XYZ file of C-alpha atoms in Angstrom:
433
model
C 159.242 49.274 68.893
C 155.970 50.560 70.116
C 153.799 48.670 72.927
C 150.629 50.568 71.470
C 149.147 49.844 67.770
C 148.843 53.643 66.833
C 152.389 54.413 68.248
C 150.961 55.393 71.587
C 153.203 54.732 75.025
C 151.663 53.373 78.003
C 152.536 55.784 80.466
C 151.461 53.553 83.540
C 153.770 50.704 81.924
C 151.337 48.228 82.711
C 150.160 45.077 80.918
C 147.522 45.818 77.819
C 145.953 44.203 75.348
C 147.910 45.303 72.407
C 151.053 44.260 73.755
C 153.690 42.313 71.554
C 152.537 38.729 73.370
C 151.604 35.629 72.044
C 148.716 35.868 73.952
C 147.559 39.725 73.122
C 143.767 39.492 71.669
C 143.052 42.066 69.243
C 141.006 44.916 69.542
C 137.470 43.425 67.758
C 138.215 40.320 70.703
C 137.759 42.551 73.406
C 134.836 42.097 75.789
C 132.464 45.154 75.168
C 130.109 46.876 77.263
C 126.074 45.616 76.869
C 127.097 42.408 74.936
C 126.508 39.377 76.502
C 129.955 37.340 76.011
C 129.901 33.297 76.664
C 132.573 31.878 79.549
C 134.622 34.289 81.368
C 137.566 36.181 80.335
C 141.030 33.734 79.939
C 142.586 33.472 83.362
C 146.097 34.881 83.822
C 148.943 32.797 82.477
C 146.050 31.488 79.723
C 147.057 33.792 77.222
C 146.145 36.910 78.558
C 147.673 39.395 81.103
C 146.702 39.379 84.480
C 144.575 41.967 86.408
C 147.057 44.471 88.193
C 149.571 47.185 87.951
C 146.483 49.707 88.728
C 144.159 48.404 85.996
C 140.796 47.545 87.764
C 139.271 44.089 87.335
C 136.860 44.529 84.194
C 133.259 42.354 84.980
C 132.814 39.364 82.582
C 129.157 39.369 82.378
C 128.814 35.721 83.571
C 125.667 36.067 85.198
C 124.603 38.977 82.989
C 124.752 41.572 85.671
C 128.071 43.284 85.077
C 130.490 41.098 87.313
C 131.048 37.524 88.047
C 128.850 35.718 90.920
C 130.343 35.807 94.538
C 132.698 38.510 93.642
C 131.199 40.797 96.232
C 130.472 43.768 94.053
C 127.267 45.204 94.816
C 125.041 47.435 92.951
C 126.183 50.565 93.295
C 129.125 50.120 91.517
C 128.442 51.060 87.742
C 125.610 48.337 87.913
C 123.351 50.067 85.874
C 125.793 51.456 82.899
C 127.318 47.861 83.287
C 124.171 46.241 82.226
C 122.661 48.557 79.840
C 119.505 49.675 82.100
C 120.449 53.432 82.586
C 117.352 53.633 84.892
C 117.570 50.181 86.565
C 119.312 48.980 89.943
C 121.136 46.780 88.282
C 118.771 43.247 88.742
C 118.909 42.628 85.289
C 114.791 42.773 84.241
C 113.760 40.943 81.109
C 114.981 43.526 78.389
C 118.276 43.780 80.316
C 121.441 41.659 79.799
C 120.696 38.122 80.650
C 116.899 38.203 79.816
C 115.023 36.574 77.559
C 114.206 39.654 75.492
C 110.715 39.955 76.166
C 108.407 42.545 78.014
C 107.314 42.341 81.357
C 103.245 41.286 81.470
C 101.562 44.457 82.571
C 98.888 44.022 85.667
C 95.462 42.686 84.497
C 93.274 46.299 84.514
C 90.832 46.152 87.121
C 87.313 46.146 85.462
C 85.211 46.006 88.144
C 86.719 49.637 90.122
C 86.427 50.737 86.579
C 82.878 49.368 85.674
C 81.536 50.946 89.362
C 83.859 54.741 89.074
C 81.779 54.589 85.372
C 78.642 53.790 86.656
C 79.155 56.524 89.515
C 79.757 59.554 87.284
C 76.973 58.723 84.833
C 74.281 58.429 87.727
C 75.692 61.290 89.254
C 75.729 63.502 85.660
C 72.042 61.952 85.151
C 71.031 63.103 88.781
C 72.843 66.547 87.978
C 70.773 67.173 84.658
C 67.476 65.971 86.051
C 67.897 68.583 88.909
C 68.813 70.941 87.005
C 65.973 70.133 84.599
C 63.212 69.892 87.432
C 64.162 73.506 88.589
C 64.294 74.807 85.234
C 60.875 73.337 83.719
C 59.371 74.931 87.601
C 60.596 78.478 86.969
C 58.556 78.553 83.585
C 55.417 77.497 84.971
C 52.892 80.787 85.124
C 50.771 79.515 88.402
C 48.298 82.606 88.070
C 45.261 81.151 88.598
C 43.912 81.077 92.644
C 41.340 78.462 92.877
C 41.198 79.363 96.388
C 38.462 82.410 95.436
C 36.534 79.806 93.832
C 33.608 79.384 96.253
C 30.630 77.362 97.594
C 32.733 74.345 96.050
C 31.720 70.452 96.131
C 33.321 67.922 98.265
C 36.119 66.600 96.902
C 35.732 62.971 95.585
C 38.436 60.078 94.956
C 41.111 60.721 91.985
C 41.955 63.774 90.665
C 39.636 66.055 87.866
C 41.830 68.789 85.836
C 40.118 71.084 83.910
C 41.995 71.751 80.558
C 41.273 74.796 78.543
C 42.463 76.032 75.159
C 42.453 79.546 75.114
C 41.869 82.379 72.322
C 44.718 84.442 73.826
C 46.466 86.720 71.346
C 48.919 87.604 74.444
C 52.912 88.702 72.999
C 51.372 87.848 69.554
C 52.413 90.477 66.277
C 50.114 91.046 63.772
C 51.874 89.182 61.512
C 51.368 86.110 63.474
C 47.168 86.709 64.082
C 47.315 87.174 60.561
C 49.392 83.972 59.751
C 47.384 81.669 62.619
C 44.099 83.207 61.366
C 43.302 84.567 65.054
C 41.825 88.068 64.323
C 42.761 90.766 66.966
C 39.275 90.649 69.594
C 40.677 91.960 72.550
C 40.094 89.793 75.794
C 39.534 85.977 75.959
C 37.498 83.193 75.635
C 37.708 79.672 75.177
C 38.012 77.316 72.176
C 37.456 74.036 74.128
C 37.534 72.319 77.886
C 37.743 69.325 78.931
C 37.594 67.510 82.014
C 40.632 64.660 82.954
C 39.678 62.518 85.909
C 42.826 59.924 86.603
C 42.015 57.492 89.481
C 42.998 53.626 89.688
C 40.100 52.757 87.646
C 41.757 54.489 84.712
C 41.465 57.838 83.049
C 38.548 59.422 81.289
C 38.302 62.582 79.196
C 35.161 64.416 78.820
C 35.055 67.111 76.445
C 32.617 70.335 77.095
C 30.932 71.628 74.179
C 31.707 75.499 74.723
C 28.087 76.118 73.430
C 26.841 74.098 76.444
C 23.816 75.853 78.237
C 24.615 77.463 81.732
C 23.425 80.385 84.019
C 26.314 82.092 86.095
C 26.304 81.145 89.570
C 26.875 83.549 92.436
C 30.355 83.886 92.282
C 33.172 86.230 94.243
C 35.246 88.585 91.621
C 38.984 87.455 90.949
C 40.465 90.809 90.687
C 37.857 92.669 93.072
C 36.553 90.284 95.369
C 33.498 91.276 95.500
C 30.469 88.500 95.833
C 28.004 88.536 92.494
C 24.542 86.867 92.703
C 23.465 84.406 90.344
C 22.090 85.285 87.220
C 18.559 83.496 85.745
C 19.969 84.574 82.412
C 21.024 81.224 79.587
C 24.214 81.690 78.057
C 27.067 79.482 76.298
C 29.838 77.763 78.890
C 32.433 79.978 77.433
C 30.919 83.321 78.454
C 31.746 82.606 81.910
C 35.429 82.827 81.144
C 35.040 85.810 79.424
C 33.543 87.344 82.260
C 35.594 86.917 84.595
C 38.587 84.348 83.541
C 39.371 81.003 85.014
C 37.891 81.307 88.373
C 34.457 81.414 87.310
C 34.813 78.649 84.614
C 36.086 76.782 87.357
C 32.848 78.251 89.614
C 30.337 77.468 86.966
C 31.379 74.014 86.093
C 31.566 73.085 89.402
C 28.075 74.583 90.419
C 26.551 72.814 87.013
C 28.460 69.313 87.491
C 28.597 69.296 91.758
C 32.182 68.089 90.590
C 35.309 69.226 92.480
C 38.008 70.454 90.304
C 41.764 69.978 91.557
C 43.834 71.380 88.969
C 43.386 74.072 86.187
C 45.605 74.270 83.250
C 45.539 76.624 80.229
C 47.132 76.952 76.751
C 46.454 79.743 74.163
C 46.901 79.852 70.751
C 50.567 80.689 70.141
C 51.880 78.181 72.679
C 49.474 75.284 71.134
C 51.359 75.974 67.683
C 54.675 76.064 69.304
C 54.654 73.021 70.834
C 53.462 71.452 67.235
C 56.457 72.777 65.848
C 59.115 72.140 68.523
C 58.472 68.356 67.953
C 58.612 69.049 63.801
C 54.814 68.406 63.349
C 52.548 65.868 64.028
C 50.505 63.597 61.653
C 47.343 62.704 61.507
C 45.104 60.253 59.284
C 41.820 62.553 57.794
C 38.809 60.593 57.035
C 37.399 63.059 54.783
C 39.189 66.938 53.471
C 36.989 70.092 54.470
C 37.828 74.353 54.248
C 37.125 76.529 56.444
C 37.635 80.593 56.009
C 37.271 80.899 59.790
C 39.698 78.935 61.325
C 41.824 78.838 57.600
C 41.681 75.110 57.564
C 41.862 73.631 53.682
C 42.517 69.818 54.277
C 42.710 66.824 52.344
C 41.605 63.173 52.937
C 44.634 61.047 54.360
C 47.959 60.982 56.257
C 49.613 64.474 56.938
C 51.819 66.173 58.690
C 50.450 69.283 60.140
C 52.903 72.026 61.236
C 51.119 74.314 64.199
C 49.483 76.530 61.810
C 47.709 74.004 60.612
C 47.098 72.200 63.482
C 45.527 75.235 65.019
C 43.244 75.448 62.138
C 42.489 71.623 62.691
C 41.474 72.293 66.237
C 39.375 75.306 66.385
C 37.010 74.255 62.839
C 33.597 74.073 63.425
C 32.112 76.012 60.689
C 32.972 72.947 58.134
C 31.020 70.175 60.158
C 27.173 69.662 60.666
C 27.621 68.715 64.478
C 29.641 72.188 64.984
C 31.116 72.185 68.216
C 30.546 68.333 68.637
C 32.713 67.372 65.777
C 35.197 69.997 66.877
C 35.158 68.556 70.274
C 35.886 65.572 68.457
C 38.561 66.414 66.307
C 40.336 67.985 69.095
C 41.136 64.650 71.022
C 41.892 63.053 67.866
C 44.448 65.517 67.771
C 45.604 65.637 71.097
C 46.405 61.734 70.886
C 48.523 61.949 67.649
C 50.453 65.155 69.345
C 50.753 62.928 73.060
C 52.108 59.970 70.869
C 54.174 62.422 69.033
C 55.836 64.021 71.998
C 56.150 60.690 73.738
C 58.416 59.080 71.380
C 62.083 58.350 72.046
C 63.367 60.554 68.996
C 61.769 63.540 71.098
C 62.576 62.408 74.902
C 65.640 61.786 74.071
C 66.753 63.849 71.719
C 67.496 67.497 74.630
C 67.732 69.349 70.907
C 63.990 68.398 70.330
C 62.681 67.716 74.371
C 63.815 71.018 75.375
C 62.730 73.034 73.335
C 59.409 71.154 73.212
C 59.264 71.754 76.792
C 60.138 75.207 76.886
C 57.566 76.318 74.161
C 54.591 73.880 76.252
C 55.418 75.705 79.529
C 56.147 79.247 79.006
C 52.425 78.789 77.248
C 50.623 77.364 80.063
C 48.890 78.957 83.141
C 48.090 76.814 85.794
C 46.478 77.322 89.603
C 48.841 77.973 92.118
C 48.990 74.333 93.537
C 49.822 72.886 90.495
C 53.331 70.851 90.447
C 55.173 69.667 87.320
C 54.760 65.976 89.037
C 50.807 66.716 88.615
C 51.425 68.259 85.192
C 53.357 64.999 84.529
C 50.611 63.129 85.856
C 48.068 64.739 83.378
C 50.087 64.437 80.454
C 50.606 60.542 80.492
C 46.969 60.505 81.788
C 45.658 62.181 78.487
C 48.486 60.424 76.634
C 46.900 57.098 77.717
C 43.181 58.219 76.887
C 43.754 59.372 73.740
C 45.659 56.303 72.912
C 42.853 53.698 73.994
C 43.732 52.648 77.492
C 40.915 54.877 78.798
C 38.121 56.548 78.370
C 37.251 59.968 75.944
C 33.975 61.226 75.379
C 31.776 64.321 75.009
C 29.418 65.336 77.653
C 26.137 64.054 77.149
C 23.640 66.313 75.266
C 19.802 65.781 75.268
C 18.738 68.426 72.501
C 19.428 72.333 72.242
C 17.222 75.591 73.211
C 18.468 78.612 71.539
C 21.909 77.938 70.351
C 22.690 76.147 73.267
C 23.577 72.565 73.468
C 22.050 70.836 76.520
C 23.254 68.500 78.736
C 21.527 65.244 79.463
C 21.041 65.544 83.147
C 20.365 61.795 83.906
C 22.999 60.655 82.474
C 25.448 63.725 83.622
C 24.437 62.764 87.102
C 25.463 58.966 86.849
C 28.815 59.920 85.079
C 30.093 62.718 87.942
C 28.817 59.954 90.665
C 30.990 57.329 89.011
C 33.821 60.264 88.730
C 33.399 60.736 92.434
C 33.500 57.309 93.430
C 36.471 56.902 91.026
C 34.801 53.832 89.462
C 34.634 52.362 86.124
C 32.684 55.053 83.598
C 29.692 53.272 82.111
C 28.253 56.563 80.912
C 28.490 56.973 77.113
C 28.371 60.687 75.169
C 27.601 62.316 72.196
């Protein structure tokens, strides 16, 4: 008869389960591999054959680590295909055989080194882009005017005075646009408005001069020649001394007429005033009362609108529509101005790099400035004027007395008292027109 179930010999003629005794287990009873079994396999003469004749000892899995305790076998024998962890040492972790089936706890992250890495990198992008920002919004500025040909100047007083002008320029404009921002095509340029910012501690005021202001031309020294001119006896409006001889001169004749020192000049024309107005998607403003104008190609209506810079444009250089001329237009332009700082100022622009940047590009490649002009004084003027025009300062016109000839004429009393006060950086008492 055969030892072996499927008619098998054992060649080694040892004892095996299988064999014809009364104490043979079957082959389901046997003790398999990565399942945890109860007591201990029987002990020889218990109904089982004993260990020997070349068979090695099998492990019973007492203390779930593949071999009974104080046996002496150590882990690198089979310890890890004995216990089921293929990549263990043999210890028996809480998923092997013999633990209590659940997963290890992983380590608690560490939110603090996490919290402070975070916080590096983002102050370290926001450093990056500001940089890079700073040294990009420099390059564009166009510091062409040299105030240092200005001559005969005043002392310089407390604060800081920039003189603002919108310009007529047609520079890099096509036809189609003159025709479309109703500019015309006069060669040269002159000046739609100026306007004097003074910021000190005792606020900001802006003083708006009427371009049909009466002047004579001082003696002056040419910007492109530098040759010395005398003074002239001759009358003529404030913005004929720009189109003689450009920023310089204003600069020279304001000076001579006020006996105020100017720091800073800055200058916008025409396409760059409209360009900004678009960049930020328009700005709206509140009309008390609708008017036309051929001219400027103004055709408003009472109430809130939104004007895009073509219209804006026309809003800021009307003066044919009004009684007061230039005054109202002086007046209209800071209305302006305010609605377009608030505009620009609001966190759906600043924050917003696909509305700020392009804001900013259009405003700078526009401006000219003097040559010791910073964007940290350019910054300075714009929350200046931003603060003026909303109420936390002071706007006016410059005080007129009457006119003679076309001219509008300042009141000298009271022009004296207000560039004192400007000098002396105190509080402006002065009212104008």
């Amino acid at each position: 008869m055969n030892d072996w179930p499927d008619g098998r010999t054992d060649d080694n003629g040892s004892n095996r389960y299988g064999r014809g005794s009364a104490g043979a287990q079957p082959e389901s009873a046997r003790v398999m591999r990565q399942v945890r079994r109860g007591p201990a396999a029987p002990a020889p003469g218990q109904g089982a054959p004993p260990y020997g004749g070349g068979v090695p000892r099998q492990p019973s899995y007492v203390d779930g680590q593949g071999h009974d305790a104080g046996q002496g076998y150590d882990n690198g024998y089979d310890s890890g295909y004995n216990t089921g962890h293929v990549y263990g040492n043999g210890s028996g972790g809480p998923q092997g055989p013999g633990g209590d089936g659940t997963y290890a706890q992983r380590p608690a992250p560490n939110w603090r080194r996490r919290i402070k890495w975070t916080a590096i990198t983002l102050v370290t992008a926001l450093v990056v882009v500001s940089v890079g920002t700073y040294f990009w919004a420099d390059s564009k500025l166009n510091r062409d005017v040299d105030l240092s040909k200005v001559i005969d100047r005043p002392e310089t007083g407390e604060g800081t005075n920039y003189l603002i002008v919108g310009s007529d320029s047609r520079a890099g404009m096509s036809a189609e646009e003159k025709e479309k921002l109703h500019t015309g095509s006069a060669e040269g340029k002159r000046t739609d408005s100026m306007m004097i910012l003074h910021t000190g501690d005792n606020g900001s005021t802006l003083i708006s001069l009427p371009r049909d202001s009466d002047v004579t031309i001082p003696k002056f020294q040419g910007s492109e020649s530098g040759k010395v001119y005398p003074a002239s006896a001759q009358h003529v409006k404030l913005n004929a001394a720009y189109a003689k001889d450009g920023p310089t001169l204003l600069v020279r004749t304001i000076e001579a007429k006020t006996g105020l020192h100017i720091d800073h000049y800055v200058e916008i024309g025409f396409a760059g005033f409209a360009g900004i107005v678009d960049a930020v998607g328009g700005v709206e403003m509140d009309l008390d009362q609708g008017f036309k104008d051929k001219w400027s190609g103004a055709d408003f209506k009472a109430g809130k609108q939104t004007l895009n810079g073509e219209q804006a444009l026309a809003f800021v250089r009307t003066r044919h529509a009004f009684a007061a001329s230039d005054l109202q237009r002086t007046k209209n332009q800071q209305k302006f101005l305010a609605a377009l700082a608030h505009q620009v100022a609001t966190p759906s622009t600043i924050l917003n790099p696909f509305k700020l940047y392009p804001t900013m590009g259009a405003g700078l490649d526009s401006l000219i400035v003097d040559k010791d002009m910073s964007l940290w004084d350019l910054a300075d003027m714009f929350w200046a004027m931003k603060g003026v025009t909303g109420g936390d300062g002071k706007s006016m016109n410059m005080p007129i007395s009457g006119s003679s000839g076309g001219n509008l004429v300042w009141d000298e009393a009271k022009m004296k008292t207000l560039v004192n006060q400007l000098k002396n950086d105190e509080k402006v008492t002065v009212s104008g027109n």
